[in-house]
Amino acid sequence: MRMGHEPREGGNRLMSDQRHPLTGQFLKSRMRDAMTPRQQDAVEGLFQESERFSDSHTILRRGQLANRSTMLVEGFMVRSIEERGKRHVVGIHVPGDFVDLHAYALKRLDHDMVTVGSTRVAYAEHEAIERVVRDDPDLTRILWFATLLDGAIQREWIMKMEQLPADGRLAHLIAEIWTRLEMVGLSDQHGFGFPLTQADLADACGTTAIHMNRIVRKLRTANICDIRRGRVSVDDRARLEEAASFNGDYLFGHGALAEVADLDLARPARA
Amino acid sequence: MRMGHEPREGGNRLMSDQRHPLTGQFLKSRMRDAMTPRQQDAVEGLFQESERFSDSHTILRRGQLANRSTMLVEGFMVRSIEERGKRHVVGIHVPGDFVDLHAYALKRLDHDMVTVGSTRVAYAEHEAIERVVRDDPDLTRILWFATLLDGAIQREWIMKMEQLPADGRLAHLIAEIWTRLEMVGLSDQHGFGFPLTQADLADACGTTAIHMNRIVRKLRTANICDIRRGRVSVDDRARLEEAASFNGDYLFGHGALAEVADLDLARPARA
DNA sequence: CGATACGTTGATCCATTTCAAGATTGGTGG
DNA sequence: CCACCAATCTTGAAATGGATCAACGTATCG
């Protein structure tokens, strides 16, 4: 269910970052240290309009021409592809993800962008992004970097599909989402809210919903993680990450980009 | 086995594109129509040095700091990750692929870049790419686009892992590589040269080498494709693509970028 | 001509799918 | 507040794809 547009100043919710109500999570995650305050303001300024959805809604459909890109402000989204009657989830997004920034360069996506549960998104016109690309090469590289992070996550997904059985895949997915939510301050000691259904998880792990149900139970009884009613609870995080063979390096968690910024490419570092 | 550096003018081989001996395939594939002759020359000018390998060689190792990116000029490469003693192939590259351009923005990759069989590569210093990013926003967007194509291919890989059994995965891989080789003029009516071993294919399809052997045989006896001695032969391409559930749209084959270029982002198109 | 990488085969075991139901939950109107 | 509905979740039994272990063939090349 669509909930309609909001005026730009509709700050009806306490945010941790008052100056950047729409992009606060984005700036918080992996970008902050690499950006000047001016650049952070410029990113916030890209977004003129935001929208809430209380229910699943397709923001951008496969093949559709796009002239704006979407910031996920609250809630979750998936990238999905419908093929031969089956739905496949090829990516999951958390708040602070500039979810279809790649549409700026591609113009048409090969998949749908769909909200899950209750969400809030903001839009940046490609016209505005174009101005950044013309005027600020450093910020351009940072945006480019943001689209490449998705690539790193996708490669990890390919690997986990090649490597892990269904229970490991689910554990890996949970471990990854937890780490990503943590980066934007949306988890606590015991877990996090997570509205995906078992059918959604099955579509993301390449199993049937029936098998996913057994796997969810298996992880629950094995005390690895408890997924129920829109929430994930974990007793022992190390145990979860071991079951998942999870190593979060690929998420470039802390300062990877800051390091890039420090390099000063005009005088490139020697390996 | 490394074969040593070559002087820039070492044009000891008849190329279809005399003006762009190193980047001819890159320009040929999906980029050509979007680039001016001047831009094409600028891309060629990025590469000052090339190198041949007669054997498997790791161009860039996981986590290693990179100050240049690699164009694959001849032969094949894989992106692979070694984990818990097992090797996982998360991408395959064909001539004309700017294989680790994303290292320009990321600086460190999460995987190895490895040549397969006899290859030739060329290197672009990030310093030179940086100049392009500063001076030519249009060309920047084209390079950005090139890194996003890898993302589209990766999403398709995720989907095929979620969706297809081992024989379909192999057929899909073959169909994809054929299409990509075709775009750069490196296939013929009956198939193409392809040096990956059954073990390599197993690593790319997430099966064991033993099972891959049976799958290769199965596709052979089913007259879908015949993979042997470094060559893939196909009788009936439609049959192959059906067995693979293959639809090449995600490769943005023909004119996708040209369309983007035509859009003139200063006055964005309305969907 | 022996080493080494690559390909082939058979038997057994386990993960996952499929088909067919049934139980629980949250939300709805009466 | 209850009855009901639809989505979500749960369970069982039979069939199958793929892994694993243990060999054995066969190219190719110095």
Coordinates of C-alpha atoms (C1' of nucleotides) in Angstrom, one line a residue:
Chain A
M1 CA 0.0 0.0 0.0
R2 CA 1.4 3.3 -1.1
M3 CA 1.3 6.0 1.5
G4 CA 1.9 9.1 -0.5
H5 CA 4.5 11.7 -0.9
E6 CA 6.0 13.7 1.9
P7 CA 7.2 17.3 1.9
R8 CA 10.9 17.6 2.2
E9 CA 10.8 19.0 5.7
G10 CA 8.6 16.3 7.1
G11 CA 11.0 15.4 9.8
N12 CA 8.4 13.7 11.9
R13 CA 10.8 11.2 13.5
L14 CA 13.7 11.5 15.7
M15 CA 16.8 10.8 13.6
S16 CA 20.3 10.4 14.9
D17 CA 21.6 12.8 12.2
Q18 CA 19.5 15.9 12.1
R19 CA 21.4 17.5 9.2
H20 CA 21.0 14.4 7.0
P21 CA 17.5 13.0 7.7
L22 CA 17.4 11.0 4.5
T23 CA 21.0 10.0 3.9
G24 CA 22.2 9.7 7.5
Q25 CA 22.5 5.9 7.4
F26 CA 24.2 6.1 4.0
L27 CA 26.8 8.5 5.4
K28 CA 27.1 6.5 8.5
S29 CA 27.9 3.2 6.9
R30 CA 31.0 3.0 4.9
M31 CA 31.2 6.4 3.4
R32 CA 31.4 8.8 6.2
D33 CA 35.1 8.9 6.8
A34 CA 35.8 9.5 3.1
M35 CA 33.6 12.5 2.7
T36 CA 33.9 16.1 3.7
P37 CA 31.0 17.8 5.5
R38 CA 30.3 19.7 2.3
Q39 CA 30.1 16.4 0.3
Q40 CA 27.8 14.9 2.9
D41 CA 25.5 17.9 2.5
A42 CA 25.7 17.5 -1.3
V43 CA 24.6 13.9 -1.1
E44 CA 21.7 14.9 1.2
G45 CA 20.8 17.6 -1.3
L46 CA 20.4 15.0 -4.1
F47 CA 17.1 13.9 -2.5
Q48 CA 14.1 16.1 -2.9
E49 CA 11.3 13.8 -2.3
S50 CA 10.5 10.8 0.0
E51 CA 7.8 8.3 0.2
R52 CA 6.5 5.7 2.7
F53 CA 5.0 2.3 2.0
S54 CA 3.3 0.1 4.5
D55 CA 3.5 -3.0 2.3
S56 CA 5.3 -4.6 -0.5
H57 CA 5.7 -2.2 -3.4
T58 CA 7.7 -2.4 -6.6
I59 CA 9.8 0.8 -6.8
L60 CA 11.3 0.0 -10.2
R61 CA 10.5 -2.8 -12.6
R62 CA 12.8 -4.8 -14.7
G63 CA 13.5 -3.1 -18.1
Q64 CA 11.7 0.1 -17.1
L65 CA 13.5 3.3 -18.0
A66 CA 14.7 5.1 -14.8
N67 CA 15.5 8.7 -14.4
R68 CA 16.0 8.7 -10.7
S69 CA 17.7 6.4 -8.1
T70 CA 16.5 5.4 -4.7
M71 CA 17.8 5.6 -1.2
L72 CA 16.4 3.2 1.3
V73 CA 15.8 5.3 4.4
E74 CA 13.8 2.8 6.6
G75 CA 13.0 -0.9 6.3
F76 CA 14.1 -3.5 3.8
M77 CA 14.1 -4.1 0.1
V78 CA 14.9 -7.0 -2.2
R79 CA 16.1 -7.2 -5.7
S80 CA 14.1 -9.9 -7.4
I81 CA 13.7 -11.6 -10.8
E82 CA 10.6 -13.4 -11.8
E83 CA 11.3 -16.3 -14.2
R84 CA 9.2 -19.2 -15.3
G85 CA 6.8 -18.6 -12.5
K86 CA 9.5 -18.6 -9.8
R87 CA 10.8 -15.6 -8.0
H88 CA 14.5 -15.3 -7.3
V89 CA 15.9 -12.9 -4.8
V90 CA 19.4 -11.7 -5.9
G91 CA 20.0 -9.1 -3.3
I92 CA 18.7 -7.7 0.1
H93 CA 19.0 -4.1 1.1
V94 CA 19.1 -2.3 4.5
P95 CA 18.6 1.3 5.4
G96 CA 21.4 3.5 4.0
D97 CA 21.7 1.5 0.8
F98 CA 21.6 3.6 -2.4
V99 CA 19.7 0.7 -3.8
D100 CA 19.5 1.4 -7.5
L101 CA 22.2 3.9 -8.0
H102 CA 23.5 1.7 -10.7
A103 CA 20.4 2.7 -12.7
Y104 CA 22.1 6.1 -13.1
A105 CA 24.6 4.5 -15.4
L106 CA 22.5 1.6 -16.7
K107 CA 19.2 3.3 -17.2
R108 CA 17.4 0.0 -17.2
L109 CA 17.8 -2.7 -14.6
D110 CA 17.6 -6.4 -15.2
H111 CA 15.6 -7.0 -12.0
D112 CA 12.8 -5.5 -9.9
M113 CA 13.4 -3.4 -6.8
V114 CA 10.7 -4.3 -4.2
T115 CA 10.1 -3.1 -0.7
V116 CA 9.4 -5.6 2.1
G117 CA 7.3 -4.6 5.1
S118 CA 7.0 -1.1 6.2
T119 CA 9.5 1.2 4.4
R120 CA 10.6 4.7 3.6
V121 CA 12.5 5.7 0.5
A122 CA 13.9 8.9 -1.0
Y123 CA 14.6 9.7 -4.7
A124 CA 17.5 11.4 -6.4
E125 CA 16.9 12.6 -9.9
H126 CA 19.7 11.5 -12.3
E127 CA 19.9 15.0 -13.4
A128 CA 21.1 15.9 -9.9
I129 CA 23.6 13.0 -9.9
E130 CA 24.8 14.1 -13.3
R131 CA 25.8 17.5 -11.8
V132 CA 27.8 15.7 -9.1
V133 CA 29.6 13.7 -11.8
R134 CA 30.5 16.9 -13.7
D135 CA 31.6 18.9 -10.7
D136 CA 33.1 16.7 -8.1
P137 CA 35.3 13.8 -9.3
D138 CA 36.0 12.8 -5.7
L139 CA 32.4 12.4 -4.8
T140 CA 31.9 10.6 -8.1
R141 CA 34.4 8.0 -7.1
I142 CA 32.7 7.6 -3.8
L143 CA 29.3 7.0 -5.5
W144 CA 31.1 4.6 -7.9
F145 CA 32.5 2.8 -4.9
A146 CA 29.0 2.5 -3.4
T147 CA 27.8 0.6 -6.5
L148 CA 30.8 -1.7 -6.4
L149 CA 30.1 -2.7 -2.8
D150 CA 27.0 -4.4 -4.2
G151 CA 29.3 -6.3 -6.6
A152 CA 31.4 -7.5 -3.7
I153 CA 28.3 -8.7 -1.9
Q154 CA 27.0 -10.4 -5.0
R155 CA 30.3 -12.3 -5.4
E156 CA 30.0 -13.5 -1.8
W157 CA 26.5 -14.7 -2.6
I158 CA 27.7 -16.6 -5.6
M159 CA 30.4 -18.2 -3.4
K160 CA 27.9 -19.1 -0.7
M161 CA 25.6 -20.7 -3.3
E162 CA 28.5 -22.7 -4.7
Q163 CA 29.8 -23.7 -1.4
L164 CA 27.2 -24.0 1.3
P165 CA 24.2 -26.3 1.9
A166 CA 20.9 -24.6 2.7
D167 CA 21.4 -24.2 6.4
G168 CA 24.8 -22.6 5.9
R169 CA 23.3 -20.3 3.3
L170 CA 20.6 -19.1 5.7
A171 CA 23.1 -18.6 8.5
H172 CA 25.3 -16.7 6.2
L173 CA 22.5 -14.4 5.1
I174 CA 21.6 -13.7 8.7
A175 CA 25.2 -13.0 9.6
E176 CA 25.6 -10.7 6.7
I177 CA 22.4 -8.7 7.3
W178 CA 23.3 -8.4 11.0
T179 CA 26.7 -7.0 10.1
R180 CA 25.2 -4.5 7.6
L181 CA 22.5 -3.4 10.1
E182 CA 25.1 -3.0 12.8
M183 CA 27.1 -0.6 10.5
V184 CA 24.1 1.7 10.4
G185 CA 23.2 1.2 14.1
L186 CA 20.0 -0.8 13.6
S187 CA 20.8 -3.9 15.6
D188 CA 21.1 -4.7 19.2
Q189 CA 23.0 -7.2 21.3
H190 CA 20.5 -10.0 20.8
G191 CA 19.5 -9.6 17.1
F192 CA 17.5 -7.3 14.9
G193 CA 14.1 -6.9 13.3
F194 CA 13.7 -8.6 10.0
P195 CA 10.4 -8.9 8.2
L196 CA 11.2 -11.4 5.5
T197 CA 9.0 -14.5 5.4
Q198 CA 10.3 -18.0 5.1
A199 CA 9.2 -18.0 1.5
D200 CA 11.3 -14.8 0.9
L201 CA 14.3 -16.5 2.6
A202 CA 13.8 -19.6 0.4
D203 CA 13.8 -17.4 -2.7
A204 CA 17.0 -15.8 -1.5
C205 CA 18.7 -19.1 -0.6
G206 CA 17.6 -21.1 -3.7
T207 CA 15.6 -23.6 -1.8
T208 CA 11.9 -24.4 -1.5
A209 CA 9.8 -22.8 1.1
I210 CA 9.2 -26.2 2.6
H211 CA 12.8 -27.0 3.0
M212 CA 13.5 -23.5 4.3
N213 CA 11.0 -24.2 7.1
R214 CA 13.0 -27.2 8.2
I215 CA 16.2 -25.2 8.0
V216 CA 14.8 -22.4 10.1
R217 CA 13.8 -25.0 12.7
K218 CA 17.2 -26.7 12.5
L219 CA 19.0 -23.4 13.2
R220 CA 16.6 -22.7 16.0
T221 CA 17.0 -26.0 17.8
A222 CA 20.8 -25.9 17.2
N223 CA 20.8 -22.6 19.0
I224 CA 22.3 -20.9 16.1
C225 CA 19.6 -18.3 15.4
D226 CA 15.9 -17.9 16.0
I227 CA 14.0 -16.4 13.1
R228 CA 10.4 -15.7 13.9
R229 CA 7.7 -13.1 13.7
G230 CA 9.8 -10.5 11.9
R231 CA 12.7 -10.8 14.3
V232 CA 16.0 -12.6 14.4
S233 CA 17.5 -13.5 17.8
V234 CA 20.9 -14.9 18.3
D235 CA 22.5 -16.1 21.5
D236 CA 26.0 -16.8 20.4
R237 CA 27.1 -14.7 17.5
A238 CA 30.4 -16.6 17.0
R239 CA 28.4 -19.8 16.7
L240 CA 26.3 -18.2 14.0
E241 CA 29.2 -17.0 12.0
E242 CA 30.9 -20.3 12.3
A243 CA 27.9 -22.1 11.0
A244 CA 27.8 -19.7 8.2
S245 CA 31.5 -19.7 7.4
F246 CA 31.1 -16.0 7.6
N247 CA 33.9 -13.5 7.3
G248 CA 32.6 -10.0 6.9
D249 CA 35.7 -8.5 5.2
Y250 CA 33.9 -8.3 1.9
L251 CA 31.6 -5.7 3.3
F252 CA 34.6 -3.4 3.7
G253 CA 33.3 -2.5 7.0
H254 CA 35.4 0.0 8.6
G255 CA 37.5 2.5 6.9
A256 CA 38.2 0.7 3.7
L257 CA 37.1 3.7 1.7
A258 CA 38.8 6.1 4.1
E259 CA 42.0 4.3 3.2
V260 CA 41.2 4.9 -0.4
A261 CA 40.6 8.6 0.2
D262 CA 43.9 8.8 2.0
L263 CA 45.8 7.3 -0.8
D264 CA 45.8 10.6 -2.8
L265 CA 45.6 9.1 -6.2
A266 CA 47.6 11.8 -7.8
R267 CA 50.6 10.1 -6.2
P268 CA 49.5 6.5 -6.3
A269 CA 50.7 4.1 -3.6
R270 CA 53.0 1.3 -4.6
A271 CA 52.0 -2.1 -3.5
Chain B
M1 CA 54.8 -19.1 -17.0
R2 CA 55.4 -15.4 -17.4
M3 CA 56.5 -14.3 -20.8
G4 CA 57.8 -10.9 -20.1
H5 CA 56.9 -7.3 -21.0
E6 CA 56.4 -6.0 -24.4
P7 CA 57.2 -2.7 -25.8
R8 CA 54.1 -0.6 -26.6
E9 CA 54.6 -0.8 -30.3
G10 CA 54.9 -4.6 -30.3
G11 CA 52.1 -5.1 -32.8
N12 CA 53.2 -8.5 -33.9
R13 CA 49.8 -9.8 -34.6
L14 CA 47.1 -8.9 -37.1
M15 CA 44.4 -7.1 -35.3
S16 CA 41.0 -6.1 -36.6
D17 CA 41.4 -2.6 -35.1
Q18 CA 44.8 -1.2 -36.0
R19 CA 44.2 2.0 -34.1
H20 CA 43.3 0.2 -30.9
P21 CA 45.5 -2.9 -30.7
L22 CA 44.9 -3.3 -26.9
T23 CA 41.4 -2.1 -26.4
G24 CA 39.9 -3.0 -29.8
Q25 CA 37.7 -5.8 -28.3
F26 CA 36.6 -3.5 -25.4
L27 CA 35.5 -0.9 -27.8
K28 CA 33.9 -3.4 -30.0
S29 CA 31.7 -5.0 -27.4
R30 CA 29.2 -2.8 -25.7
M31 CA 31.0 0.5 -25.6
R32 CA 31.7 1.4 -29.2
D33 CA 28.5 3.1 -30.2
A34 CA 28.6 5.3 -27.0
M35 CA 32.1 6.7 -27.5
T36 CA 33.5 9.3 -29.8
P37 CA 36.6 8.5 -31.7
R38 CA 38.5 10.8 -29.4
Q39 CA 37.2 8.9 -26.4
Q40 CA 38.2 5.6 -27.9
D41 CA 41.7 6.9 -28.4
A42 CA 41.8 8.1 -24.9
V43 CA 40.9 4.6 -23.6
E44 CA 43.6 3.1 -25.8
G45 CA 46.0 5.7 -24.4
L46 CA 45.4 4.5 -20.8
F47 CA 47.4 1.3 -21.5
Q48 CA 51.1 1.8 -21.7
E49 CA 52.3 -1.7 -21.1
S50 CA 51.2 -5.3 -22.0
E51 CA 52.3 -8.7 -21.0
R52 CA 51.8 -12.3 -22.2
F53 CA 51.4 -15.5 -20.2
S54 CA 51.5 -19.0 -21.6
D55 CA 50.1 -20.4 -18.4
S56 CA 47.9 -19.8 -15.3
H57 CA 49.2 -16.7 -13.6
T58 CA 47.7 -14.6 -10.8
I59 CA 47.6 -11.0 -11.9
L60 CA 46.2 -9.6 -8.7
R61 CA 45.8 -11.3 -5.4
R62 CA 43.0 -10.9 -2.9
G63 CA 43.6 -8.0 -0.5
Q64 CA 46.7 -6.8 -2.4
L65 CA 46.9 -3.0 -3.0
A66 CA 46.4 -2.2 -6.6
N67 CA 47.5 0.9 -8.4
R68 CA 46.6 -0.3 -11.9
S69 CA 43.8 -2.1 -13.7
T70 CA 43.9 -4.8 -16.3
M71 CA 42.5 -5.2 -19.8
L72 CA 42.2 -8.8 -21.0
V73 CA 43.4 -8.6 -24.6
E74 CA 43.6 -12.3 -25.5
G75 CA 42.6 -15.5 -23.8
F76 CA 40.5 -16.1 -20.6
M77 CA 40.6 -15.2 -17.0
V78 CA 38.7 -16.2 -13.9
R79 CA 38.0 -14.4 -10.6
S80 CA 38.5 -16.9 -7.9
I81 CA 38.5 -17.2 -4.1
E82 CA 40.3 -19.8 -2.1
E83 CA 38.5 -20.7 1.1
R84 CA 38.9 -23.7 3.4
G85 CA 41.0 -25.4 0.8
K86 CA 38.4 -25.1 -1.9
R87 CA 38.6 -22.8 -4.9
H88 CA 35.5 -20.9 -6.0
V89 CA 35.2 -19.3 -9.4
V90 CA 32.9 -16.2 -9.1
G91 CA 33.5 -14.9 -12.6
I92 CA 34.9 -15.7 -16.1
H93 CA 36.3 -13.1 -18.4
V94 CA 36.8 -12.9 -22.2
P95 CA 38.9 -10.6 -24.3
G96 CA 37.8 -7.0 -24.2
D97 CA 36.9 -7.2 -20.5
F98 CA 38.4 -4.5 -18.3
V99 CA 38.6 -7.2 -15.7
D100 CA 39.6 -5.4 -12.5
L101 CA 38.6 -1.8 -13.3
H102 CA 36.7 -1.9 -10.0
A103 CA 40.0 -2.0 -8.3
Y104 CA 40.3 1.7 -9.3
A105 CA 37.6 2.6 -6.8
L106 CA 38.1 -0.3 -4.4
K107 CA 41.9 -0.4 -4.3
R108 CA 41.8 -3.9 -2.8
L109 CA 39.8 -6.8 -4.2
D110 CA 38.1 -9.6 -2.3
H111 CA 39.2 -12.2 -4.9
D112 CA 42.1 -13.2 -7.1
M113 CA 42.4 -12.4 -10.8
V114 CA 43.9 -15.4 -12.6
T115 CA 44.7 -16.1 -16.2
V116 CA 43.7 -19.4 -17.8
G117 CA 45.7 -20.9 -20.7
S118 CA 47.6 -18.6 -23.0
T119 CA 46.7 -14.9 -22.5
R120 CA 47.7 -11.4 -23.1
V121 CA 46.8 -8.5 -20.8
A122 CA 47.5 -4.7 -20.7
Y123 CA 47.7 -2.4 -17.7
A124 CA 46.2 1.0 -17.0
E125 CA 47.7 3.0 -14.2
H126 CA 45.0 4.3 -11.8
E127 CA 46.8 7.7 -12.1
A128 CA 45.8 7.7 -15.8
I129 CA 42.2 6.7 -15.0
E130 CA 42.1 9.4 -12.4
R131 CA 42.8 11.9 -15.2
V132 CA 39.9 10.7 -17.2
V133 CA 37.6 10.9 -14.1
R134 CA 38.7 14.5 -13.7
D135 CA 38.5 15.6 -17.3
D136 CA 35.7 13.6 -19.0
P137 CA 32.5 13.0 -17.1
D138 CA 31.0 11.2 -20.1
L139 CA 33.8 8.7 -20.4
T140 CA 33.7 8.3 -16.6
R141 CA 30.1 7.2 -16.9
I142 CA 31.1 4.8 -19.6
L143 CA 33.8 3.2 -17.4
W144 CA 31.4 3.1 -14.5
F145 CA 28.9 1.4 -16.8
A146 CA 31.6 -1.2 -17.6
T147 CA 32.0 -2.1 -14.0
L148 CA 28.2 -2.4 -13.6
L149 CA 27.9 -4.9 -16.4
D150 CA 29.9 -7.3 -14.2
G151 CA 27.3 -6.8 -11.5
A152 CA 24.5 -7.7 -13.9
I153 CA 26.4 -10.9 -14.9
Q154 CA 26.9 -11.7 -11.2
R155 CA 23.2 -11.4 -10.5
E156 CA 22.5 -13.8 -13.3
W157 CA 25.0 -16.2 -11.8
I158 CA 23.3 -15.9 -8.4
M159 CA 20.0 -16.7 -10.1
K160 CA 21.3 -19.6 -12.0
M161 CA 22.8 -21.1 -8.8
E162 CA 19.5 -20.6 -7.1
Q163 CA 17.5 -22.0 -9.9
L164 CA 19.3 -24.6 -12.0
P165 CA 20.7 -28.0 -11.4
A166 CA 24.3 -28.7 -12.4
D167 CA 23.6 -29.5 -16.0
G168 CA 21.6 -26.4 -16.5
R169 CA 24.3 -24.3 -14.8
L170 CA 26.9 -25.6 -17.2
A171 CA 24.7 -25.1 -20.2
H172 CA 24.1 -21.6 -19.0
L173 CA 27.7 -20.8 -18.5
I174 CA 28.5 -22.1 -22.0
A175 CA 25.6 -20.1 -23.5
E176 CA 26.8 -16.9 -21.7
I177 CA 30.4 -17.2 -22.8
W178 CA 29.4 -17.9 -26.3
T179 CA 27.3 -14.8 -26.4
R180 CA 30.1 -12.7 -24.9
L181 CA 32.7 -14.1 -27.3
E182 CA 30.3 -13.4 -30.2
M183 CA 30.1 -9.7 -29.2
V184 CA 33.9 -9.4 -29.7
G185 CA 34.0 -11.6 -32.8
L186 CA 35.7 -14.6 -31.2
S187 CA 33.3 -17.3 -32.0
D188 CA 32.2 -19.1 -35.1
Q189 CA 29.1 -20.9 -36.3
H190 CA 30.0 -24.1 -34.5
G191 CA 31.3 -23.0 -31.2
F192 CA 34.5 -21.4 -29.7
G193 CA 37.8 -22.2 -28.1
F194 CA 37.6 -22.5 -24.4
P195 CA 40.5 -23.7 -22.3
L196 CA 38.8 -24.3 -18.9
T197 CA 39.2 -27.8 -17.5
Q198 CA 36.4 -29.8 -16.0
A199 CA 37.8 -28.9 -12.6
D200 CA 37.6 -25.2 -13.5
L201 CA 34.0 -25.7 -14.7
A202 CA 33.2 -27.5 -11.5
D203 CA 34.5 -24.6 -9.4
A204 CA 32.4 -22.2 -11.4
C205 CA 29.2 -24.3 -11.2
G206 CA 29.5 -25.2 -7.5
T207 CA 29.8 -29.0 -8.1
T208 CA 32.6 -31.5 -7.7
A209 CA 34.9 -32.3 -10.6
I210 CA 33.6 -35.8 -10.6
H211 CA 30.0 -34.7 -11.0
M212 CA 31.1 -32.2 -13.6
N213 CA 32.5 -35.0 -15.6
R214 CA 29.2 -36.8 -15.7
I215 CA 27.4 -33.5 -16.6
V216 CA 29.8 -32.8 -19.5
R217 CA 29.1 -36.3 -20.8
K218 CA 25.4 -35.8 -20.3
L219 CA 25.3 -32.6 -22.3
R220 CA 27.4 -34.3 -24.9
T221 CA 25.2 -37.4 -25.4
A222 CA 22.1 -35.2 -25.3
N223 CA 23.5 -33.2 -28.2
I224 CA 23.4 -30.0 -26.3
C225 CA 27.1 -29.1 -26.4
D226 CA 30.4 -30.9 -26.6
I227 CA 33.2 -29.6 -24.4
R228 CA 36.5 -31.2 -25.1
R229 CA 40.1 -30.4 -25.6
G230 CA 39.8 -26.7 -25.1
R231 CA 36.9 -26.3 -27.5
V232 CA 33.2 -26.1 -27.2
S233 CA 31.1 -27.4 -30.1
V234 CA 27.4 -26.9 -30.5
D235 CA 25.0 -28.3 -33.1
D236 CA 21.8 -26.6 -32.2
R237 CA 22.2 -23.3 -30.3
A238 CA 18.5 -22.9 -29.6
R239 CA 18.7 -26.3 -27.9
L240 CA 21.6 -25.2 -25.8
E241 CA 19.9 -22.0 -24.7
E242 CA 16.7 -23.8 -23.8
A243 CA 18.6 -26.4 -21.7
A244 CA 20.2 -23.4 -20.0
S245 CA 17.0 -21.3 -19.6
F246 CA 19.3 -18.7 -21.1
N247 CA 18.2 -15.2 -22.1
G248 CA 21.0 -12.9 -22.9
D249 CA 19.3 -9.6 -22.2
Y250 CA 21.3 -9.1 -19.0
L251 CA 24.5 -8.8 -21.1
F252 CA 23.1 -5.5 -22.4
G253 CA 24.1 -6.8 -25.8
H254 CA 23.3 -4.4 -28.5
G255 CA 23.1 -0.7 -28.2
A256 CA 22.1 -0.6 -24.6
L257 CA 24.8 1.9 -23.8
A258 CA 24.3 3.7 -27.0
E259 CA 20.8 4.3 -25.8
V260 CA 22.1 5.6 -22.6
A261 CA 24.4 8.0 -24.4
D262 CA 21.5 9.2 -26.6
L263 CA 19.5 10.1 -23.5
D264 CA 21.4 13.3 -22.9
L265 CA 21.2 13.3 -19.2
A266 CA 21.1 17.0 -18.9
R267 CA 17.5 16.7 -20.1
P268 CA 16.6 13.4 -18.7
A269 CA 14.1 11.2 -20.5
R270 CA 10.7 10.5 -18.9
A271 CA 9.7 6.9 -18.5
Chain C
dC1 C1' 59.4 -43.3 -21.0
dG2 C1' 58.0 -42.0 -16.9
dA3 C1' 55.7 -38.0 -14.7
dT4 C1' 51.8 -35.3 -14.2
dA5 C1' 47.6 -33.3 -15.2
dC6 C1' 43.2 -34.4 -16.9
dG7 C1' 39.3 -37.3 -17.7
dT8 C1' 36.3 -41.5 -16.5
dT9 C1' 33.8 -45.0 -13.8
dG10 C1' 31.1 -47.5 -9.9
dA11 C1' 29.0 -47.9 -5.4
dT12 C1' 27.1 -45.8 -1.4
dC13 C1' 25.2 -42.1 1.4
dC14 C1' 23.0 -37.8 2.4
dA15 C1' 20.7 -33.3 1.2
dT16 C1' 17.0 -31.5 -1.0
dT17 C1' 12.7 -31.7 -3.9
dT18 C1' 8.2 -33.0 -4.6
dC19 C1' 3.5 -34.0 -3.5
dA20 C1' 0.0 -33.9 -0.2
dA21 C1' -1.9 -32.3 3.9
dG22 C1' -2.6 -30.0 8.2
dA23 C1' -1.8 -26.3 11.9
dT24 C1' -1.0 -21.6 13.4
dT25 C1' -1.4 -16.8 13.1
dG26 C1' -3.1 -12.1 12.3
dG27 C1' -6.5 -9.4 10.5
dT28 C1' -11.5 -8.7 9.0
dG29 C1' -16.3 -7.9 9.2
dG30 C1' -20.4 -9.3 11.6
Chain D
dC1 C1' -16.0 -10.8 21.0
dC2 C1' -16.3 -14.3 17.8
dA3 C1' -16.1 -16.5 13.1
dC4 C1' -13.7 -16.7 9.3
dC5 C1' -10.2 -16.0 5.8
dA6 C1' -5.8 -15.8 3.8
dA7 C1' -1.2 -15.9 4.5
dT8 C1' 2.3 -18.2 6.8
dC9 C1' 4.2 -21.9 8.9
dT10 C1' 4.6 -27.1 9.8
dT11 C1' 4.8 -32.1 9.0
dG12 C1' 5.5 -36.8 6.7
dA13 C1' 6.8 -40.1 3.0
dA14 C1' 8.8 -41.1 -1.4
dA15 C1' 11.9 -39.9 -5.2
dT16 C1' 16.2 -37.8 -6.9
dG17 C1' 20.3 -35.1 -7.6
dG18 C1' 24.8 -34.6 -6.1
dA19 C1' 28.7 -35.7 -2.8
dT20 C1' 32.0 -38.8 -1.4
dC21 C1' 35.5 -42.4 -1.6
dA22 C1' 38.3 -45.2 -4.2
dA23 C1' 40.1 -46.4 -8.3
dC24 C1' 41.4 -46.7 -13.2
dG25 C1' 42.2 -44.7 -18.1
dT26 C1' 44.5 -41.4 -21.2
dA27 C1' 46.9 -37.5 -23.1
dT28 C1' 50.9 -34.7 -23.2
dC29 C1' 55.4 -33.3 -22.6
dG30 C1' 60.2 -32.8 -21.2

